[in-house]
Coordinates of C-alpha atoms in Angstrom, one line a residue:
Chain O
M15 CA 0.0 0.0 0.0
P16 CA 1.4 3.4 -0.9
L17 CA 2.5 5.2 2.3
V18 CA 2.1 8.8 1.0
P19 CA -1.6 9.2 1.6
V20 CA -1.4 7.5 5.0
A21 CA 1.6 9.7 5.9
L22 CA -0.3 12.8 4.7
L23 CA -3.2 12.1 7.0
V24 CA -1.0 11.3 10.0
V25 CA 1.0 14.5 9.5
L26 CA -2.2 16.6 9.1
C27 CA -3.7 15.1 12.3
L28 CA -0.6 15.8 14.2
C29 CA -0.4 19.4 12.9
A30 CA -4.1 20.0 13.6
N31 CA -3.7 18.7 17.1
G32 CA -0.6 20.8 17.7
L33 CA -2.3 23.9 16.2
G34 CA -5.3 23.4 18.5
T35 CA -3.5 22.8 21.7
G36 CA -0.9 25.4 20.9
S37 CA -3.6 28.0 20.4
R38 CA -4.8 27.9 24.0
K39 CA -3.8 30.9 26.0
F40 CA -3.4 31.0 29.8
A41 CA -3.0 33.8 32.2
D42 CA 0.0 34.1 34.5
G43 CA -0.4 33.0 38.0
T44 CA -3.9 32.9 39.6
R45 CA -6.2 35.9 39.6
I46 CA -9.3 36.1 41.7
H47 CA -12.0 38.6 40.9
E48 CA -15.3 39.4 42.5
I49 CA -18.2 40.2 40.2
K50 CA -21.8 41.3 40.7
R51 CA -23.3 40.5 37.3
P52 CA -22.6 37.3 35.2
E53 CA -21.7 39.3 32.1
E54 CA -18.7 40.9 33.9
A55 CA -17.0 37.6 33.4
L56 CA -16.7 38.2 29.7
L57 CA -14.9 41.5 30.2
L58 CA -12.5 40.0 32.7
W59 CA -11.7 37.0 30.5
H60 CA -11.0 39.4 27.6
K61 CA -8.7 41.4 29.9
A62 CA -6.8 38.3 30.9
D63 CA -6.4 37.5 27.2
V64 CA -7.3 33.9 27.6
K65 CA -8.3 31.7 24.6
G66 CA -9.5 28.2 23.8
R67 CA -10.2 27.3 27.5
T68 CA -12.2 24.9 29.6
V69 CA -14.6 26.8 31.8
L70 CA -15.8 25.3 35.1
F71 CA -19.1 26.8 36.2
F72 CA -20.2 26.2 39.8
D73 CA -23.5 27.9 39.3
N74 CA -26.9 26.3 39.8
E75 CA -28.6 29.2 38.0
L76 CA -27.2 28.2 34.6
A77 CA -29.7 25.9 32.8
I78 CA -30.1 24.5 29.3
Y79 CA -33.1 26.6 28.1
P80 CA -31.6 30.1 29.0
L81 CA -28.3 29.1 27.5
L82 CA -29.9 28.1 24.3
Q83 CA -32.0 31.3 24.3
G84 CA -28.9 33.3 24.7
S85 CA -27.3 31.5 21.8
L86 CA -30.3 32.2 19.7
L87 CA -30.2 35.9 20.6
N88 CA -26.6 36.0 19.4
R89 CA -27.5 34.2 16.2
M90 CA -30.2 36.7 15.3
E91 CA -27.8 39.6 15.9
M92 CA -25.2 37.9 13.6
L93 CA -27.7 37.8 10.8
D94 CA -27.9 41.6 11.0
K95 CA -24.1 41.8 11.1
K96 CA -24.2 42.9 14.7
K97 CA -22.7 41.5 17.9
S98 CA -24.9 41.1 20.9
L99 CA -24.3 43.1 24.0
P100 CA -23.4 40.7 26.8
G101 CA -26.0 39.9 29.4
P102 CA -26.9 37.2 31.9
A103 CA -28.6 35.2 29.1
N104 CA -25.9 35.2 26.5
F105 CA -22.5 35.7 28.1
V106 CA -21.7 32.0 27.9
S107 CA -22.4 31.8 24.2
L108 CA -20.5 35.1 23.6
A109 CA -17.5 33.5 25.4
A110 CA -17.7 30.7 22.9
Y111 CA -18.1 33.1 20.0
D112 CA -15.1 35.1 21.1
G113 CA -12.9 32.0 21.3
I114 CA -12.4 32.2 25.1
M115 CA -14.4 29.1 25.9
R116 CA -14.0 25.9 23.9
R117 CA -15.9 23.7 26.2
A118 CA -17.7 24.1 29.6
F119 CA -18.7 22.0 32.6
I120 CA -21.5 23.2 34.8
V121 CA -21.3 21.6 38.2
V122 CA -24.7 21.5 40.0
P123 CA -25.5 20.4 43.6
D124 CA -26.5 16.7 43.9
E125 CA -30.0 17.6 45.1
S126 CA -30.8 19.6 42.0
W127 CA -29.7 16.8 39.6
P128 CA -33.3 15.3 39.2
D129 CA -34.5 18.7 38.0
R130 CA -31.7 18.9 35.5
E131 CA -32.6 15.5 34.1
K132 CA -36.2 16.6 33.8
E133 CA -35.2 19.7 31.9
A134 CA -32.9 17.7 29.6
A135 CA -35.7 15.4 28.6
Y136 CA -37.5 18.3 26.9
F137 CA -34.7 18.7 24.4
P138 CA -34.2 15.8 21.9
F139 CA -30.7 16.8 20.9
V140 CA -29.4 16.8 24.5
S141 CA -27.6 13.6 25.4
R142 CA -27.9 12.0 28.8
H143 CA -25.4 9.5 30.1
N144 CA -24.2 8.6 33.5
S145 CA -25.4 11.5 35.5
A146 CA -24.2 14.0 32.9
V147 CA -26.1 16.0 30.4
R148 CA -24.3 17.0 27.2
F149 CA -25.4 19.5 24.5
T150 CA -23.8 22.1 22.3
I151 CA -24.0 25.8 21.6
E152 CA -23.1 26.2 17.9
G153 CA -20.9 23.2 18.3
T154 CA -19.3 24.2 21.6
P155 CA -19.9 21.3 24.0
I156 CA -21.4 22.0 27.4
V157 CA -21.8 19.3 30.1
I158 CA -24.0 19.7 33.1
T159 CA -23.1 17.2 35.9
T160 CA -22.6 16.7 39.6
L161 CA -19.2 17.1 41.3
G162 CA -18.9 13.3 41.8
N163 CA -19.2 12.8 38.0
L164 CA -17.0 15.6 36.9
P165 CA -14.2 14.1 34.7
E166 CA -10.6 14.6 35.4
I167 CA -9.4 17.8 33.7
S168 CA -5.7 17.9 33.2
E169 CA -5.3 21.5 32.0
K170 CA -5.7 24.8 33.9
V171 CA -9.3 25.9 33.9
L172 CA -11.2 29.2 34.1
L173 CA -13.4 29.1 37.2
Y174 CA -16.8 30.8 37.5
V175 CA -18.3 30.4 41.0
N176 CA -21.7 31.6 42.1
D177 CA -20.9 32.1 45.8
E178 CA -24.5 32.6 46.9
M179 CA -25.6 28.9 46.4
L180 CA -22.3 27.0 46.7
P181 CA -22.5 23.8 48.7
D182 CA -19.7 23.2 51.2
R183 CA -18.4 20.3 49.1
H184 CA -18.1 22.4 46.0
R185 CA -16.5 25.2 48.0
A186 CA -13.8 22.8 49.2
Y187 CA -13.2 21.6 45.7
V188 CA -12.9 25.1 44.3
Q189 CA -10.5 26.1 47.1
N190 CA -8.4 23.0 46.3
L191 CA -8.3 23.9 42.6
I192 CA -7.1 27.4 43.5
G193 CA -4.6 26.1 46.0
A194 CA -3.1 23.7 43.5
R195 CA -2.9 26.5 40.9
R196 CA -5.1 24.6 38.5
A197 CA -7.2 27.7 37.8
D198 CA -5.7 30.9 36.4
V199 CA -8.7 33.2 36.4
V200 CA -11.3 32.8 39.1
L201 CA -14.5 34.8 39.1
V202 CA -16.7 34.8 42.2
K203 CA -20.2 36.1 41.8
R204 CA -21.6 37.8 44.9
R205 CA -24.5 40.2 45.1
Chain L
M3 CA -18.6 5.1 -27.3
L4 CA -17.1 8.6 -27.7
R5 CA -13.8 7.7 -26.1
N6 CA -11.8 10.8 -26.9
I7 CA -11.5 13.6 -24.5
P8 CA -13.2 16.5 -26.2
S9 CA -11.4 19.5 -27.3
P10 CA -10.5 21.8 -24.3
Y11 CA -11.9 24.7 -26.3
L12 CA -15.2 23.0 -26.5
V13 CA -15.2 22.3 -22.7
L14 CA -14.2 25.9 -22.1
G15 CA -16.9 27.2 -24.4
I16 CA -19.5 25.2 -22.5
F17 CA -18.3 26.6 -19.2
I18 CA -18.4 30.2 -20.6
L19 CA -21.9 29.8 -21.9
A20 CA -23.1 28.3 -18.6
F21 CA -21.4 31.1 -16.8
A22 CA -23.0 33.7 -18.9
L23 CA -26.4 32.2 -18.4
R24 CA -25.9 32.1 -14.6
V25 CA -24.2 35.5 -14.0
Y26 CA -26.8 37.5 -16.0
N27 CA -28.6 39.9 -13.8
L28 CA -27.0 38.4 -10.7
E29 CA -27.6 41.5 -8.6
I30 CA -31.3 41.6 -9.3
V31 CA -31.8 40.9 -5.6
P32 CA -29.6 43.5 -3.9
Y33 CA -30.1 42.0 -0.4
P34 CA -29.7 38.5 1.0
I35 CA -32.8 36.3 0.6
G36 CA -33.7 33.1 2.3
D37 CA -30.7 31.6 4.1
E38 CA -28.1 33.8 2.3
A39 CA -27.7 36.1 5.3
M40 CA -26.9 33.1 7.5
H41 CA -24.4 31.7 4.9
I42 CA -22.6 35.0 4.6
A43 CA -22.3 35.6 8.3
S44 CA -21.1 32.0 8.9
A45 CA -18.5 32.3 6.1
R46 CA -16.8 35.2 8.0
N47 CA -17.3 33.6 11.5
Y48 CA -15.8 30.3 10.5
S49 CA -12.9 31.5 8.3
E50 CA -11.9 34.3 10.7
R51 CA -12.6 32.7 14.1
G52 CA -13.5 29.0 13.5
Y53 CA -17.0 29.6 14.8
F54 CA -19.8 27.7 13.0
G55 CA -22.8 29.9 13.7
P56 CA -25.3 31.3 12.8
D57 CA -25.5 28.4 10.2
N58 CA -26.3 24.9 11.5
W59 CA -23.0 23.9 13.1
Y60 CA -23.3 20.1 12.4
H61 CA -22.8 20.5 8.6
P62 CA -19.3 20.2 7.2
P63 CA -17.5 23.5 7.1
L64 CA -15.8 23.8 3.7
K65 CA -18.7 25.8 2.4
H66 CA -17.8 28.6 4.7
I67 CA -14.2 28.7 3.5
L68 CA -15.3 28.8 -0.2
E69 CA -17.9 31.4 0.5
Y70 CA -15.4 33.5 2.4
A71 CA -13.0 33.3 -0.6
S72 CA -15.8 34.5 -2.8
L73 CA -16.5 37.4 -0.5
E74 CA -12.8 38.3 -0.4
V75 CA -12.3 38.1 -4.2
F76 CA -15.5 39.5 -5.4
G77 CA -16.5 41.7 -2.5
D78 CA -19.2 41.8 0.1
S79 CA -21.9 42.5 -2.5
P80 CA -24.8 40.5 -4.1
S81 CA -22.3 39.3 -6.8
G82 CA -19.7 38.4 -4.2
W83 CA -22.1 36.4 -2.1
R84 CA -23.3 34.4 -5.1
M85 CA -20.2 34.1 -7.4
R86 CA -19.0 30.9 -5.7
N87 CA -22.1 29.1 -6.9
V88 CA -22.0 30.7 -10.4
I89 CA -18.5 29.5 -10.9
F90 CA -19.0 26.0 -9.5
G91 CA -22.5 25.6 -11.1
S92 CA -21.0 26.5 -14.5
A93 CA -18.0 24.2 -14.0
T94 CA -20.5 21.4 -13.2
I95 CA -21.8 21.6 -16.8
A96 CA -18.3 21.3 -18.2
V97 CA -17.7 18.2 -16.1
L98 CA -21.0 16.7 -17.1
F99 CA -20.0 17.2 -20.7
L100 CA -16.8 15.3 -20.1
I101 CA -18.6 12.5 -18.5
A102 CA -21.3 12.4 -21.2
G103 CA -18.5 12.2 -23.8
Q104 CA -17.4 8.9 -22.2
I105 CA -20.8 7.2 -22.0
V106 CA -22.6 8.1 -25.2
R107 CA -21.7 7.6 -28.9
N108 CA -23.1 10.7 -30.3
R109 CA -21.5 14.0 -29.5
A110 CA -24.8 15.7 -30.3
V111 CA -26.4 13.8 -27.4
A112 CA -23.5 14.8 -25.1
L113 CA -23.9 18.4 -26.1
L114 CA -27.7 18.4 -25.7
S115 CA -27.5 16.8 -22.3
S116 CA -25.1 19.5 -21.2
L117 CA -27.7 22.0 -22.5
L118 CA -30.4 20.3 -20.4
L119 CA -28.4 20.9 -17.2
M120 CA -27.2 24.3 -18.3
L121 CA -30.8 25.4 -18.7
D122 CA -32.3 23.5 -15.8
P123 CA -34.3 26.1 -13.9
L124 CA -33.5 24.7 -10.4
H125 CA -29.8 24.4 -11.2
I126 CA -29.7 27.9 -12.5
T127 CA -31.5 29.4 -9.5
F128 CA -29.3 27.6 -7.0
S129 CA -26.2 28.5 -9.1
R130 CA -27.2 32.1 -8.3
G131 CA -27.5 31.6 -4.6
T132 CA -25.3 30.4 -1.7
F133 CA -26.4 26.8 -1.0
E134 CA -23.4 24.5 -0.8
D135 CA -25.1 21.8 -2.8
I136 CA -23.9 23.4 -6.0
P137 CA -20.1 23.2 -5.3
A138 CA -20.6 19.8 -3.6
T139 CA -22.2 18.4 -6.8
F140 CA -19.3 19.8 -8.9
F141 CA -16.7 18.1 -6.8
M142 CA -18.7 14.9 -6.6
L143 CA -19.0 14.7 -10.4
L144 CA -15.3 15.5 -10.7
G145 CA -14.5 12.7 -8.3
L146 CA -16.7 10.3 -10.2
Y147 CA -15.1 11.3 -13.5
F148 CA -11.6 10.8 -12.4
G149 CA -12.4 7.8 -10.2
A150 CA -14.6 5.7 -12.4
V151 CA -15.2 7.3 -15.8
A152 CA -12.0 8.9 -17.3
P153 CA -10.1 6.5 -19.6
G154 CA -6.8 5.2 -18.5
D155 CA -5.7 4.1 -15.0
K156 CA -3.2 6.7 -13.9
R157 CA -2.3 7.4 -10.3
A158 CA -3.0 11.1 -11.0
N159 CA -6.6 10.1 -11.6
L160 CA -6.8 8.4 -8.2
I161 CA -5.3 11.5 -6.6
V162 CA -7.6 14.0 -8.2
S163 CA -10.6 11.7 -7.5
G164 CA -9.6 11.4 -3.9
I165 CA -9.1 15.1 -3.4
S166 CA -12.3 15.9 -5.2
L167 CA -14.4 13.5 -3.3
G168 CA -12.9 14.8 -0.1
L169 CA -13.9 18.3 -1.0
A170 CA -17.4 17.1 -1.9
I171 CA -17.8 15.3 1.5
S172 CA -16.4 18.4 3.2
L173 CA -19.4 20.3 1.7
R174 CA -22.2 17.7 1.9
V175 CA -22.0 14.4 3.7
Y176 CA -24.2 12.7 1.2
C177 CA -21.4 12.8 -1.3
A178 CA -19.8 10.0 0.7
S179 CA -22.1 7.8 -1.4
A180 CA -20.0 8.7 -4.4
L181 CA -16.8 7.7 -2.6
L182 CA -18.2 4.4 -1.6
V183 CA -19.4 3.8 -5.2
V184 CA -16.0 4.6 -6.6
L185 CA -14.2 2.4 -4.1
G186 CA -16.7 -0.4 -4.9
I187 CA -16.2 -0.1 -8.7
R188 CA -12.5 -0.1 -8.3
A189 CA -12.5 -3.1 -6.0
F190 CA -14.2 -5.2 -8.7
A191 CA -12.4 -3.8 -11.7
P192 CA -9.7 -6.2 -12.7
Q193 CA -8.0 -3.9 -15.1
R194 CA -7.6 -1.1 -12.6
K195 CA -4.8 -0.6 -10.1
S196 CA -4.4 -2.9 -7.1
S197 CA -7.0 -2.7 -4.4
A198 CA -4.4 -1.5 -1.9
E199 CA -3.4 1.4 -4.0
N200 CA -7.0 2.3 -4.7
F201 CA -7.9 2.0 -1.1
A202 CA -5.0 4.1 0.0
W203 CA -5.6 7.1 -2.3
L204 CA -9.4 7.0 -2.3
L205 CA -9.8 6.6 1.4
F206 CA -7.0 8.5 3.1
L207 CA -7.0 11.5 0.8
P208 CA -10.7 12.3 1.2
V209 CA -10.3 11.9 5.0
T210 CA -7.3 14.2 4.9
V211 CA -9.2 16.8 3.0
Y212 CA -12.2 16.5 5.4
V213 CA -10.0 16.9 8.5
A214 CA -8.2 19.9 6.9
S215 CA -11.5 21.7 6.4
F216 CA -11.7 21.9 10.2
L217 CA -8.3 23.7 10.7
P218 CA -10.0 27.0 11.4
W219 CA -12.0 25.2 14.1
F220 CA -8.9 23.6 15.6
R221 CA -7.4 27.1 16.0
R222 CA -10.0 27.7 18.7
G223 CA -7.9 25.4 20.9
Y224 CA -9.3 22.0 20.1
S225 CA -7.4 18.7 20.1
L226 CA -7.8 15.8 17.7
G227 CA -9.7 13.9 20.5
E228 CA -12.1 16.7 20.9
W229 CA -12.6 16.8 17.1
L230 CA -13.7 13.1 17.2
L231 CA -16.2 14.0 20.0
M232 CA -17.5 16.9 18.0
Q233 CA -18.1 14.6 15.0
R234 CA -20.1 12.3 17.3
D235 CA -22.1 15.3 18.6
A236 CA -22.8 16.4 15.0
V237 CA -24.0 13.0 14.0
T238 CA -26.2 12.8 17.2
E239 CA -27.8 16.1 16.5
M240 CA -28.4 15.4 12.8
M241 CA -29.9 12.0 13.6
K242 CA -32.3 13.7 16.0
L243 CA -33.6 16.2 13.4
K244 CA -37.3 15.7 12.8
K245 CA -40.1 17.6 11.2
E246 CA -40.6 19.5 14.5
S247 CA -37.1 20.9 14.1
F248 CA -38.3 22.8 11.1
I249 CA -41.4 24.1 12.8
Y250 CA -40.9 27.6 11.3
M251 CA -41.6 26.0 7.9
A252 CA -44.5 23.9 9.0
G253 CA -47.1 25.9 7.2
V254 CA -45.4 25.7 3.8
A255 CA -43.3 22.5 4.0
A256 CA -45.8 20.6 1.9
D257 CA -45.3 23.1 -1.0
L258 CA -41.6 22.8 -1.0
G259 CA -41.4 19.4 -2.4
S260 CA -40.4 16.1 -0.8
P261 CA -38.2 13.4 -2.3
P262 CA -41.0 11.1 -3.6
E263 CA -42.5 14.1 -5.4
W264 CA -39.3 15.6 -7.0
F265 CA -39.4 13.6 -10.2
V266 CA -43.1 13.0 -10.7
K267 CA -44.9 16.4 -10.2
F268 CA -44.5 20.1 -10.7
I269 CA -43.0 21.8 -7.6
A270 CA -42.5 25.5 -7.5
F271 CA -42.2 28.2 -4.8
A272 CA -40.9 31.7 -4.7
F273 CA -39.5 34.5 -2.6
R274 CA -41.1 37.8 -3.2
I275 CA -38.3 40.4 -3.7
G276 CA -40.4 43.5 -4.6
V277 CA -43.1 45.0 -6.7
E278 CA -42.5 46.8 -10.0
E279 CA -45.2 48.5 -12.0
G280 CA -47.8 46.7 -10.0
R281 CA -46.3 43.3 -10.6
E282 CA -44.7 41.1 -8.0
L283 CA -41.0 40.3 -8.6
L284 CA -40.2 36.8 -7.6
V285 CA -37.2 34.5 -7.3
V286 CA -38.7 31.2 -8.3
Y287 CA -37.4 27.7 -7.3
M288 CA -39.0 25.0 -9.5
N289 CA -38.3 21.6 -10.9
N290 CA -38.8 20.8 -14.6
P291 CA -41.3 18.0 -15.1
P292 CA -41.0 17.5 -18.9
V293 CA -37.3 16.6 -18.3
W294 CA -37.4 15.4 -14.6
M295 CA -40.1 12.9 -15.3
L296 CA -37.7 11.1 -17.5
I297 CA -35.0 10.9 -14.8
L298 CA -36.2 7.9 -12.8
P299 CA -36.8 5.6 -15.9
A300 CA -33.6 6.9 -17.5
V301 CA -31.5 6.1 -14.5
A302 CA -33.2 2.7 -14.2
Y303 CA -32.3 2.1 -17.8
M304 CA -28.7 3.2 -17.2
T305 CA -28.5 0.8 -14.2
Y306 CA -29.8 -2.1 -16.4
L307 CA -27.4 -1.3 -19.1
G308 CA -24.5 -1.0 -16.7
V309 CA -25.2 -4.4 -15.2
R310 CA -25.8 -6.1 -18.5
R311 CA -22.8 -4.7 -20.2
R312 CA -20.7 -4.5 -17.0
E313 CA -20.0 -0.9 -17.9
Q314 CA -18.3 0.6 -14.9
C315 CA -19.0 4.2 -16.0
L316 CA -22.7 3.6 -16.1
L317 CA -22.7 1.6 -12.9
A318 CA -20.8 4.3 -11.1
L319 CA -23.2 7.0 -12.1
A320 CA -26.4 5.0 -11.6
A321 CA -25.2 3.6 -8.2
T322 CA -24.4 7.1 -7.0
F323 CA -27.8 8.3 -7.9
W324 CA -29.6 5.5 -6.0
A325 CA -27.1 5.7 -3.1
I326 CA -28.1 9.3 -2.6
Y327 CA -31.8 9.2 -3.6
L328 CA -33.0 6.0 -1.8
P329 CA -31.9 7.2 1.7
F330 CA -33.6 10.5 1.0
L331 CA -36.9 8.6 0.5
V332 CA -36.8 6.9 3.9
T333 CA -35.2 9.6 6.1
G334 CA -37.3 10.9 8.9
R335 CA -36.3 14.6 8.5
P336 CA -37.9 16.8 5.9
L337 CA -35.9 17.3 2.7
F338 CA -36.9 20.1 0.3
L339 CA -36.5 20.6 -3.4
Y340 CA -32.9 22.0 -3.2
S341 CA -31.7 18.6 -1.9
S342 CA -32.3 17.2 -5.3
I343 CA -29.4 19.3 -6.8
P344 CA -26.8 16.4 -6.7
L345 CA -29.3 14.1 -8.5
I346 CA -30.1 16.4 -11.5
P347 CA -26.7 15.9 -13.3
L348 CA -26.8 12.1 -12.7
G349 CA -30.4 12.1 -14.0
V350 CA -29.5 14.1 -17.0
L351 CA -26.7 11.6 -17.8
G352 CA -29.2 8.9 -17.6
I353 CA -31.4 10.7 -20.1
A354 CA -28.3 11.0 -22.3
V355 CA -27.7 7.3 -22.2
L356 CA -31.4 6.6 -23.0
A357 CA -31.4 9.1 -25.9
D358 CA -28.1 7.7 -27.2
R359 CA -29.5 4.2 -27.3
Y360 CA -32.7 5.3 -29.1
W361 CA -31.2 8.1 -31.2
H362 CA -33.7 8.3 -34.0
K363 CA -36.0 11.0 -35.2
A364 CA -38.5 10.9 -32.3
A365 CA -35.7 11.1 -29.7
K366 CA -34.1 14.0 -31.5
I367 CA -37.4 15.9 -31.5
A368 CA -38.0 15.1 -27.9
L369 CA -34.6 16.2 -26.8
A370 CA -34.7 19.4 -28.9
G371 CA -38.2 20.0 -27.4
A372 CA -36.9 19.6 -23.9
V373 CA -34.1 22.1 -24.5
S374 CA -36.6 24.5 -26.0
W375 CA -38.8 24.2 -23.0
C376 CA -35.8 24.9 -20.8
I377 CA -35.1 28.0 -22.8
Y378 CA -38.6 29.1 -22.2
L379 CA -38.1 28.7 -18.5
Y380 CA -34.8 30.6 -18.4
P381 CA -36.2 34.1 -18.0
V382 CA -38.1 32.9 -14.9
S383 CA -34.9 31.4 -13.4
V384 CA -33.0 34.7 -13.7
G385 CA -35.9 37.1 -12.9
M386 CA -36.2 38.7 -16.3
N387 CA -38.9 41.3 -16.6
L388 CA -41.1 39.8 -19.3
P389 CA -44.9 40.0 -20.0
P390 CA -46.6 38.1 -17.2
T391 CA -49.1 36.5 -19.6
L392 CA -46.2 34.3 -20.8
Y393 CA -45.9 32.6 -17.4
D394 CA -49.2 33.1 -15.7
A395 CA -50.3 29.6 -16.4
L396 CA -47.1 28.2 -15.0
L397 CA -46.8 30.3 -11.9
N398 CA -50.4 30.9 -10.9
G399 CA -51.0 29.7 -7.4
I400 CA -47.4 28.9 -6.4
T401 CA -46.4 29.3 -2.7
I402 CA -44.7 32.6 -2.1
L403 CA -42.5 32.6 1.0
R404 CA -42.0 36.3 1.5

């Protein structure tokens, strides 16, 4: 069998993988910011000049329907060659659009998981598997899950924490992440 | 059989004529209509930042790159938006002529069949738009030509076929049927290159092209493993598309044509683009029953002939037609008239084979009549301002979307 076409594919895959992982941008050290409104996150991520990142949301207010609505809002604006103003409904999809977020995990308290499953059942394109719900916003994967089912994430993450409804277990996990310098930009939302 | 490659000047002349017919009055609609706004925005988003939206993200992304190239070369204008399809739509006719030249004895039949596609109203209308089915069909036909129709058995043919089919699949996934057909034909063709060589070029090259079309997306920070997950997500989302996913078209879906109806009844709908001198100006999308009603029997005949004579060219073309059309018939999601675009050239080639076999006076008159009918429809396809009485009987009562 001629090796040239096989080699071409292998080289391309290696290059694509290197291009992708090499495009991720991290901030120096660990920065912790307090925010009052969710959309401030977008401004701070831009300031930190981070790109292509995994975002960990510890926020029980984030749900499938509002996230999809926010994405739809952005879509409509794009058709008019405009960019949406960031707000609570669409800052997550704008983070994806701006290339800051390439994937997201939303960690919810164990007791709210049944409600999340019920919500997911309304959307045929949302996949449910092993206490995790997976869907996409314009191809950007978002997983809603509980802390016990959060997969191992080897890279540094962007942390978004809603401090008002954070269970103790989640708080300990977040503090551990910060202590181990596995989060470079930490945003804590408090009223 | 007409085994010679026709003169390049003749092929070029066919391209130029097709181009002239498609580019005429291209700016008649000075703003994006239908899905054009979505396609234009997605072209910029994907090429500049690797972001799929606002178009449906689960479709292959090469269309965005080609559309972006058209915008950059021809400008962000009605011509710039649509020139990609004008060029590829015209080039499709030239490739069709090359293929026809290999499967029919009479050059007149090859030329007339090229005219049938050149003047097909649906192919013209979509060659003046932004739907990716037009360039996808071009690359699919090119891949079929070099993979299964062109004479000789050179490695260069394999390479061009592999790249073309990769480009086709990177535009529309249904073009994978053509790749499977070419692989199948070559696997059972004793006089062709070894199976290993066929397999290597015709499988790895298309996959390479397909992966390469996602390079802008990789630039967003994704790894190869995440690309595989994304492909799975795309398949999951496509498989779950149902009629309810197109709820915004629920009221008119029945008028937009479904696969069982494409080749057996008249289907037409239009976008209203304005009013001039008290008359509605419309962009009309329609099939062409006097020609299209011949397609299914013609392709069936081409299949029969291909099997009986063991003619690989005919088998490749017929098999590709059925491999695309039959799944369309049974899929759960709605498919509208524009999804028939890849089938039209294959159907026209079937008509060419049928006409060539029975090339006597009646067939000549019928073919000439079909071409004349297409010429009559041409002004409707390009929005020419002609007396409405000429077309009232044809367009009376069609669904108007806007």
